[in-house]
Tab-separated table of C-alpha atoms (C1' of nucleotides) in Angstrom:
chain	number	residue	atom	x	y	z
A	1	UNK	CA	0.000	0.000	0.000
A	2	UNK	CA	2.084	2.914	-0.995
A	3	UNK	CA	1.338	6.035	0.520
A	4	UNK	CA	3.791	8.934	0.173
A	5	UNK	CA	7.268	7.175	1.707
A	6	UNK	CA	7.174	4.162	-0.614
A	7	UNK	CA	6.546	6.764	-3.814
A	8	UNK	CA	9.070	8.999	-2.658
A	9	UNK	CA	11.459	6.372	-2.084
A	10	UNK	CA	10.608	4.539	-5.959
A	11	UNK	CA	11.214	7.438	-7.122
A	12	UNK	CA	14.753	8.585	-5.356
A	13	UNK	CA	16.422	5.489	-6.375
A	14	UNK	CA	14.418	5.276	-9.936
A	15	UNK	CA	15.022	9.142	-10.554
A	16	UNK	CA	19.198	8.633	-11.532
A	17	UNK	CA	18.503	5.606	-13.502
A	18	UNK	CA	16.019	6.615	-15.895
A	19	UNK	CA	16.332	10.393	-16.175
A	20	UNK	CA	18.080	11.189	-19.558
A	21	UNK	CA	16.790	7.518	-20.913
A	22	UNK	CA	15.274	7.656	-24.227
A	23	UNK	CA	12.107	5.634	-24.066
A	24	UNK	CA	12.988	2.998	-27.342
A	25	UNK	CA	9.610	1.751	-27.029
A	26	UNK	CA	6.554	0.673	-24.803
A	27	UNK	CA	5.513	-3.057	-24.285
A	28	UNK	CA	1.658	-2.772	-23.659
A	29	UNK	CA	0.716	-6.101	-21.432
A	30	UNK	CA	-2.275	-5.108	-20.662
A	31	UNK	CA	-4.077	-1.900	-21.776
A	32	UNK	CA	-7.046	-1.317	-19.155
A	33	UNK	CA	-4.605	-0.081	-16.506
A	34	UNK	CA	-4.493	3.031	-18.187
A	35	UNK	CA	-7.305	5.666	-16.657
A	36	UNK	CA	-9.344	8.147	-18.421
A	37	UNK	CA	-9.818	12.038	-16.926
A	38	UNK	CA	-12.662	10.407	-14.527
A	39	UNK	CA	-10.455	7.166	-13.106
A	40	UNK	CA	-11.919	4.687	-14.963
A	41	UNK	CA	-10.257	2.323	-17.040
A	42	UNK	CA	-11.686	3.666	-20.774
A	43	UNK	CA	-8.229	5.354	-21.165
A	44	UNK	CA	-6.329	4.712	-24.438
A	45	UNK	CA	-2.885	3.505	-24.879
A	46	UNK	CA	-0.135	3.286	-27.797
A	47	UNK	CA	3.574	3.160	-27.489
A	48	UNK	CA	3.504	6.987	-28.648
A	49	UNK	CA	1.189	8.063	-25.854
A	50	UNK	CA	3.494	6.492	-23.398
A	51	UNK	CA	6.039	8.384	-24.349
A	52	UNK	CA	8.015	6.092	-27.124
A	53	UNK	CA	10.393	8.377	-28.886
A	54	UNK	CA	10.902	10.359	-26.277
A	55	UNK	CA	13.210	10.911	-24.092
A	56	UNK	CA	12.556	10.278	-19.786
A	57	UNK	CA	13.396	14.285	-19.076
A	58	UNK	CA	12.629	13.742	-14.896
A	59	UNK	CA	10.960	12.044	-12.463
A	60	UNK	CA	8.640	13.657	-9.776
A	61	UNK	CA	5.930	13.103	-6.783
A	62	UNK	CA	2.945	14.783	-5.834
A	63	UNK	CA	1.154	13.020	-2.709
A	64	UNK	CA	0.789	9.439	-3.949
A	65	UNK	CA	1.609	9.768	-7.595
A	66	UNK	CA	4.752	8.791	-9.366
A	67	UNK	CA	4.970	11.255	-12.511
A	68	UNK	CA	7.152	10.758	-15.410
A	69	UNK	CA	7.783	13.479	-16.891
A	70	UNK	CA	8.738	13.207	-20.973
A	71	UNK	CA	10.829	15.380	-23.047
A	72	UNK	CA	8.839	18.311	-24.309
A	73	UNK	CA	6.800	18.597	-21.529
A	74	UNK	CA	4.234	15.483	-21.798
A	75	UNK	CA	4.285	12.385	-19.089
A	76	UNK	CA	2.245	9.998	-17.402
A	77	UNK	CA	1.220	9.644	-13.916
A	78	UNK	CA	1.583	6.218	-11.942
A	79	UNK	CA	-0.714	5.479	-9.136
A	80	UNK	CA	0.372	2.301	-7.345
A	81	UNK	CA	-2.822	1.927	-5.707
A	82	UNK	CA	-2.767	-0.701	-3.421
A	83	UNK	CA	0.072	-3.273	-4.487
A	84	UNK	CA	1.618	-1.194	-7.338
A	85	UNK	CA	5.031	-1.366	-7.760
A	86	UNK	CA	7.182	-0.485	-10.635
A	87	UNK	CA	10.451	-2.515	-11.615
A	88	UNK	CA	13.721	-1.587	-13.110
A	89	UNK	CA	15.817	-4.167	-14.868
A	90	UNK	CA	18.882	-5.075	-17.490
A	91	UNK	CA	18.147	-7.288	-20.494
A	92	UNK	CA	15.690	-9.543	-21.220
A	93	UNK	CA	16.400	-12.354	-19.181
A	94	UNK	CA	14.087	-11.254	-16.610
A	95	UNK	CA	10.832	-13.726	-16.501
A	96	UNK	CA	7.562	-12.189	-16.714
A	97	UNK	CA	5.965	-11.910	-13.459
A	98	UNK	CA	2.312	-11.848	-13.639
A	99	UNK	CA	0.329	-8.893	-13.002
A	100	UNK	CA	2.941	-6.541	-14.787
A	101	UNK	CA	0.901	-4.608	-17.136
A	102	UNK	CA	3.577	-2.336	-18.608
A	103	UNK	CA	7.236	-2.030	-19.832
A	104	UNK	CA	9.390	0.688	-20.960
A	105	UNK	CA	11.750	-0.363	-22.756
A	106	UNK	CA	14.908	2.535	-22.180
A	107	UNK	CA	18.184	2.748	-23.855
A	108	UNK	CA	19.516	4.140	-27.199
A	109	UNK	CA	20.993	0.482	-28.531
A	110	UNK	CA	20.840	-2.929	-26.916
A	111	UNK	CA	24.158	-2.271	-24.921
A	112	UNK	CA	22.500	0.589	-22.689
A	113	UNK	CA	19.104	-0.943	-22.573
A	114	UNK	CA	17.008	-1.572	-19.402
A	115	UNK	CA	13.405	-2.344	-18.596
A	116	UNK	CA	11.228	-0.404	-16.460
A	117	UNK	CA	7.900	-2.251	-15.529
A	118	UNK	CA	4.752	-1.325	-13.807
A	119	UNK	CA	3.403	-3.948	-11.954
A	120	UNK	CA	-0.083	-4.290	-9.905
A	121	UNK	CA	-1.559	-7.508	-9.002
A	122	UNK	CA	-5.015	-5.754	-7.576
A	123	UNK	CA	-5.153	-3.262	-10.365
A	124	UNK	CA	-6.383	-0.529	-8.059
A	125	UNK	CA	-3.293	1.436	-9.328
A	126	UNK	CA	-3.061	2.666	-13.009
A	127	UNK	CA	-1.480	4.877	-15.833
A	128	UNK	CA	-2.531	8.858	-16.267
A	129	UNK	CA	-1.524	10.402	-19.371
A	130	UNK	CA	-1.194	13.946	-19.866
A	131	UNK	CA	-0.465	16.344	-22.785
A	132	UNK	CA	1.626	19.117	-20.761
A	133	UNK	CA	2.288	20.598	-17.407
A	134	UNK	CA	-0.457	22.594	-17.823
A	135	UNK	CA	-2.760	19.852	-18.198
A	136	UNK	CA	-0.725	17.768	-15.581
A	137	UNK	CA	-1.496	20.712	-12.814
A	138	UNK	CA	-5.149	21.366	-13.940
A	139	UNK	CA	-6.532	17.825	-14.479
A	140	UNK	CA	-4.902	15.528	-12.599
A	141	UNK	CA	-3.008	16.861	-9.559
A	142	UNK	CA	-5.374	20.213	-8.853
A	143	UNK	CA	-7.239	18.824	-6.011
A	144	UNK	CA	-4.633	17.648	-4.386
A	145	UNK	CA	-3.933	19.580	-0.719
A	146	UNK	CA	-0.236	20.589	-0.136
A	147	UNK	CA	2.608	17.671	0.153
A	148	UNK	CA	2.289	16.478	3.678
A	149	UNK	CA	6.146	16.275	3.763
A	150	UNK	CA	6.406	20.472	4.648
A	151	UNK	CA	3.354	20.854	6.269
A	152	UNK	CA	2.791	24.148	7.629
A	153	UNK	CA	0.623	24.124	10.867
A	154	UNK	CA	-0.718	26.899	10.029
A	155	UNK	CA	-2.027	25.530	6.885
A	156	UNK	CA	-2.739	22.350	8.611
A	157	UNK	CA	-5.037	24.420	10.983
A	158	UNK	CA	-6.578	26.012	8.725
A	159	UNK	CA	-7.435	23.199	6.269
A	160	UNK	CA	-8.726	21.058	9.480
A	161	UNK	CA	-10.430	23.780	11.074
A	162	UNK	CA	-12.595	23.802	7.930
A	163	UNK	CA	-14.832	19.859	8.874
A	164	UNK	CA	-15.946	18.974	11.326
A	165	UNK	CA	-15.017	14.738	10.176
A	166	UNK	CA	-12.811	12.702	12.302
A	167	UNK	CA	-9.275	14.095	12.398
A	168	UNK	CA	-8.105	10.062	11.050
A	169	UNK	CA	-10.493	10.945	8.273
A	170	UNK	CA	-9.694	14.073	6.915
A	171	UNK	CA	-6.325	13.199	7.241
A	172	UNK	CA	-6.585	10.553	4.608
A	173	UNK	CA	-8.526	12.731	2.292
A	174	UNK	CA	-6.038	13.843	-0.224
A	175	UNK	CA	-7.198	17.358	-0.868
A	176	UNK	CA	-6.733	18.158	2.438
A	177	UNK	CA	-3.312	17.033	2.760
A	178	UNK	CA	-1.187	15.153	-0.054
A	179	UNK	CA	0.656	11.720	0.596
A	180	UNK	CA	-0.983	10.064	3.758
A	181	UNK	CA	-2.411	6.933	3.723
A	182	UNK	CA	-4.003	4.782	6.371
A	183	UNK	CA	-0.226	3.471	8.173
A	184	UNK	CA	1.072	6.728	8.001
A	185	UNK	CA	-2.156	8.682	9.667
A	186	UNK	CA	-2.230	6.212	12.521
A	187	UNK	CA	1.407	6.589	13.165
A	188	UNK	CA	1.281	10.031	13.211
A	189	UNK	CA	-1.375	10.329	15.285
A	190	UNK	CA	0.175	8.046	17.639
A	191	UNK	CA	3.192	10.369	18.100
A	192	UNK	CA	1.151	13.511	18.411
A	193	UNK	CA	-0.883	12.002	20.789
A	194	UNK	CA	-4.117	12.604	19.000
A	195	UNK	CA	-7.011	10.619	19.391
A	196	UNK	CA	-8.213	9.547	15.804
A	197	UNK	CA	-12.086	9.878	16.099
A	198	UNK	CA	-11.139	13.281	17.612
A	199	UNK	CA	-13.425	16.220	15.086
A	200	UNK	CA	-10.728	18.018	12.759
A	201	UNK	CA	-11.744	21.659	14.011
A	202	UNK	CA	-11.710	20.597	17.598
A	203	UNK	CA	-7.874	20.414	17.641
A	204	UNK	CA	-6.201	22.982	19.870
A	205	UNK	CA	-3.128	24.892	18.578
A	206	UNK	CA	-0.759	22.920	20.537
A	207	UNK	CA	-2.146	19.696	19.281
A	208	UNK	CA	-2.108	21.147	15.834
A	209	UNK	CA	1.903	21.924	16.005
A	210	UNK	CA	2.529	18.632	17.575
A	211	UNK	CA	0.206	16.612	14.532
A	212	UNK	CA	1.996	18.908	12.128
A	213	UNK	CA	5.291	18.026	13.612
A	214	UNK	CA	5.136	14.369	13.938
A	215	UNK	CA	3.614	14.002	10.458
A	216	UNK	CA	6.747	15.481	9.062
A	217	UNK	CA	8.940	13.465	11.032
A	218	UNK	CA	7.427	10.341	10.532
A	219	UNK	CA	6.767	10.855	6.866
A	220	UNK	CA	10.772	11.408	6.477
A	221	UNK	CA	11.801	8.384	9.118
A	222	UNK	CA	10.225	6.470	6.067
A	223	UNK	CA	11.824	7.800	3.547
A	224	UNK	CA	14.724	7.019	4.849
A	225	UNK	CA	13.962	3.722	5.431
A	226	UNK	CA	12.802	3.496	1.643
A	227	UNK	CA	8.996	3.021	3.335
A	228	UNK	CA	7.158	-0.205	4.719
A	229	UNK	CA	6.863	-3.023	3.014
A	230	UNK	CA	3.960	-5.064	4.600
A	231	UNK	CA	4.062	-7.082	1.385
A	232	UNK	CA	3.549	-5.681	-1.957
A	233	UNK	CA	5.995	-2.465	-1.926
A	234	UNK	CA	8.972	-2.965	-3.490
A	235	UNK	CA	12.005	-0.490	-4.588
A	236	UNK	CA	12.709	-0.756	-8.041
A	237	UNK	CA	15.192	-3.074	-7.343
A	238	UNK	CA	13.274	-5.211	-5.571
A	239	UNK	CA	14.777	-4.238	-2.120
A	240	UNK	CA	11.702	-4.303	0.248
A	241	UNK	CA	11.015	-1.027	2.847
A	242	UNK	CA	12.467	-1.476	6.437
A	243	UNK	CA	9.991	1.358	8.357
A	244	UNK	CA	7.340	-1.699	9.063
A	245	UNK	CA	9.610	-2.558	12.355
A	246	UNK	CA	9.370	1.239	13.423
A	247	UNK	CA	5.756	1.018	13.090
A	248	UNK	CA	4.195	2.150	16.964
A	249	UNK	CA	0.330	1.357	16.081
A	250	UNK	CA	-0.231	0.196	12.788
A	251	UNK	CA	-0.761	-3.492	12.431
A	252	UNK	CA	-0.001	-3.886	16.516
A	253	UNK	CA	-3.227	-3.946	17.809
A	254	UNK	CA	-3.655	-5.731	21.102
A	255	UNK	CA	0.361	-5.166	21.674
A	256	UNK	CA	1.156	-3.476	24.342
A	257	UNK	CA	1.241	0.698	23.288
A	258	UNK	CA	5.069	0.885	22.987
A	259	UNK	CA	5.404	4.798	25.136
A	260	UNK	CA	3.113	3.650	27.926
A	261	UNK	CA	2.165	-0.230	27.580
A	262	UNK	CA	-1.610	-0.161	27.653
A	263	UNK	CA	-3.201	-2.695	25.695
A	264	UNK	CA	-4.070	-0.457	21.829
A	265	UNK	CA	-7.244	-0.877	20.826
A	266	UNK	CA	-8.838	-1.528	17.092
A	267	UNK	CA	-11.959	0.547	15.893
A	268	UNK	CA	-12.855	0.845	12.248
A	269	UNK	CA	-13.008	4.941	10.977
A	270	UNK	CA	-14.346	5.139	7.734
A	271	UNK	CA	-14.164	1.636	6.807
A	272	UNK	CA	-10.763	1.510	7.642
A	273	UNK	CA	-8.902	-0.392	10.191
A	274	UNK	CA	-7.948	2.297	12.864
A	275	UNK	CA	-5.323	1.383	15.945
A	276	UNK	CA	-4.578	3.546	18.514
A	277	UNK	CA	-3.449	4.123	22.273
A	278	UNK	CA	-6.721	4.754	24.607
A	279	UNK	CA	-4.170	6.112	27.199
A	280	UNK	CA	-1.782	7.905	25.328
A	281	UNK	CA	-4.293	9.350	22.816
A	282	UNK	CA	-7.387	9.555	25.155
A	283	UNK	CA	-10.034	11.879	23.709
B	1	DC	C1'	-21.746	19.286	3.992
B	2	DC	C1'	-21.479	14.731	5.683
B	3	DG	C1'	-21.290	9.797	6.348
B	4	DG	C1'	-21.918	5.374	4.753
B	5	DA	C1'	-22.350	1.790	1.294
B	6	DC	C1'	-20.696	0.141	-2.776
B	7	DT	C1'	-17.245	-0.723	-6.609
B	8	DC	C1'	-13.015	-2.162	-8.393
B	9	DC	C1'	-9.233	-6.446	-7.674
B	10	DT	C1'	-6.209	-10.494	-6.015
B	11	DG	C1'	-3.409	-12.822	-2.550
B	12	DT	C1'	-3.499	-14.158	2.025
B	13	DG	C1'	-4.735	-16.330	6.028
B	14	DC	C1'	-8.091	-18.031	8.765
B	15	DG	C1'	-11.834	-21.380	10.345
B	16	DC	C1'	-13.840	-25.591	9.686
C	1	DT	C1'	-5.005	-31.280	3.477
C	2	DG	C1'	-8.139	-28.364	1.249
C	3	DC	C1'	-11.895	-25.517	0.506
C	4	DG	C1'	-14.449	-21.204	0.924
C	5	DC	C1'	-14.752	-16.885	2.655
C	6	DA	C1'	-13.598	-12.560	4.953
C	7	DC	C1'	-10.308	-9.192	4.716
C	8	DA	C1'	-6.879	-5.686	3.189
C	9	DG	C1'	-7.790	-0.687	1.198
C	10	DG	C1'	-7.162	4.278	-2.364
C	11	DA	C1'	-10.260	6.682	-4.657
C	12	DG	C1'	-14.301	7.410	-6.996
C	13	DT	C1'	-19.537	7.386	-7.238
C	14	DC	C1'	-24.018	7.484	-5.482
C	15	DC	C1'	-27.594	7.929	-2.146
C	16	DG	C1'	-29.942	9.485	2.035
DNA sequence: CCGGACTCCTGTGCGC
DNA sequence: TGCGCACAGGAGTCCG
């Protein structure tokens, strides 16, 4: 399940292998994993359109999506989903795996090629295309909040001040802040000492620097660990994430709360499995 | 505005 | 040992 630290991770160790690659052409697996402008898999796909010809000119992140970004300003967006994962490789040796839906092939001869390969067993992930940055900024990334890497709490005041939802649940609603996912809001509500059905505007200041705070630490504590892998993420080497043994809360419930050693409890928020400290985060 | 149910998908891990 | 089923969830849609 990559949220923000697995992308950012994919694309820190994919960014200085592929940038500068001429794309020599696109293997097209299976086509449906490619979105329209409304999510849904309609979206067309030809080696042109996913950029063969053209050369790989960067590689970015906003929130949860992977963008490659094409010479003359044209690109895709990959969203992992759930158990995306994109591959890098030399040669063809490589067997197929199943579920891998795409491949790049990248190199100007057969001596420099490689393979990149988008992978996704439960298809909740897919391909964006777009035509420029314009059309990047406007159609696909414009409801997106800002990155929860920097956040501001000022801006994070402000933007939960405005619902009155569960804090848990506006946290994982992407145009209110960009990246986190449901691992990433429990642990950082964990450290801030937030209770997660607490309402959004109901936060005091303090709590608000502290949430701000521990989101930003947490979110680059995973980075740095190249994210958790529970078991689908995957660098593009293969190299699983290490963060899953900082994890506090997530995945831990009934373990003992590892600050004060109550007993964390399980509720569901959203539909979504929510673990917590009732001590340490006590409404 | 809000919450909840439903949809899309497959691998896994459990109970029987 | 093996089968069937619940579960995991990001993001969108739809309905009350």
């Amino acid at each position: 399940m990559p949220e923000l630290p697995e992308v950012e991770a994919i694309r820190r160790t994919l960014s200085p292998e592929v940038v500068g690659a001429p794309i020599r052409g696109v293997r097209i697996l299976r086509r449906d994993v490619v979105r329209d402008r409304r999510g849904r898999r309609r979206g067309r796909l030809d080696p042109v359109h996913a950029g063969a010809g053209l050369r790989i000119e960067r590689v970015d992140r906003r929130g949860k999506q992977l963008i490659l970004g094409f010479e003359g300003g044209s690109g895709l967006i990959v969203r992992l989903g759930m158990s995306g994962r994109v591959d890098l490789w030399k040669g063809r040796v490589r067997r197929t795996p199943p579920h891998r839906h795409l491949v790049w092939v990248l190199g100007s001869d057969e001596r420099s090629e490689r393979r990149l390969g988008f992978v996704d067993p439960r298809r909740f992930g897919g391909i964006h295309l777009y035509e420029s940055p314009a059309d990047l900024d406007e159609r696909l990334l414009g409801n997106l909040g800002p990155e929860a890497t920097s956040i501001d709490p000022g801006v994070l005041e402000s933007r939960l001040g405005r619902t009155t939802r569960a804090v848990k649940v506006a946290l994982l609603d992407q145009s209110v802040v960009a990246g986190l996912g449901n691992i990433y809001v429990d642990e950082a509500l964990h450290r801030a000492l937030i209770n997660p059905t607490q309402p959004a505007d109901r936060i005091d200041s303090n709590g608000i620097e502290m949430l701000a705070r521990s989101i930003r630490s947490i979110l680059q504590e995973a980075i740095d660990a190249g994210g958790s892998t529970l078991r689908d993420h995957r660098l593009p080497s293969g190299q699983e994430g290490r963060y899953r043994d900082a994890h506090q809360v997530y995945g831990r419930a009934t373990e003992p709360c590892p600050r004060c050693g109550t007993s964390l409890t399980e509720i569901r928020l959203s539909a979504r499995s929510t673990t917590f400290c009732p001590s340490c985060q006590a409404l």
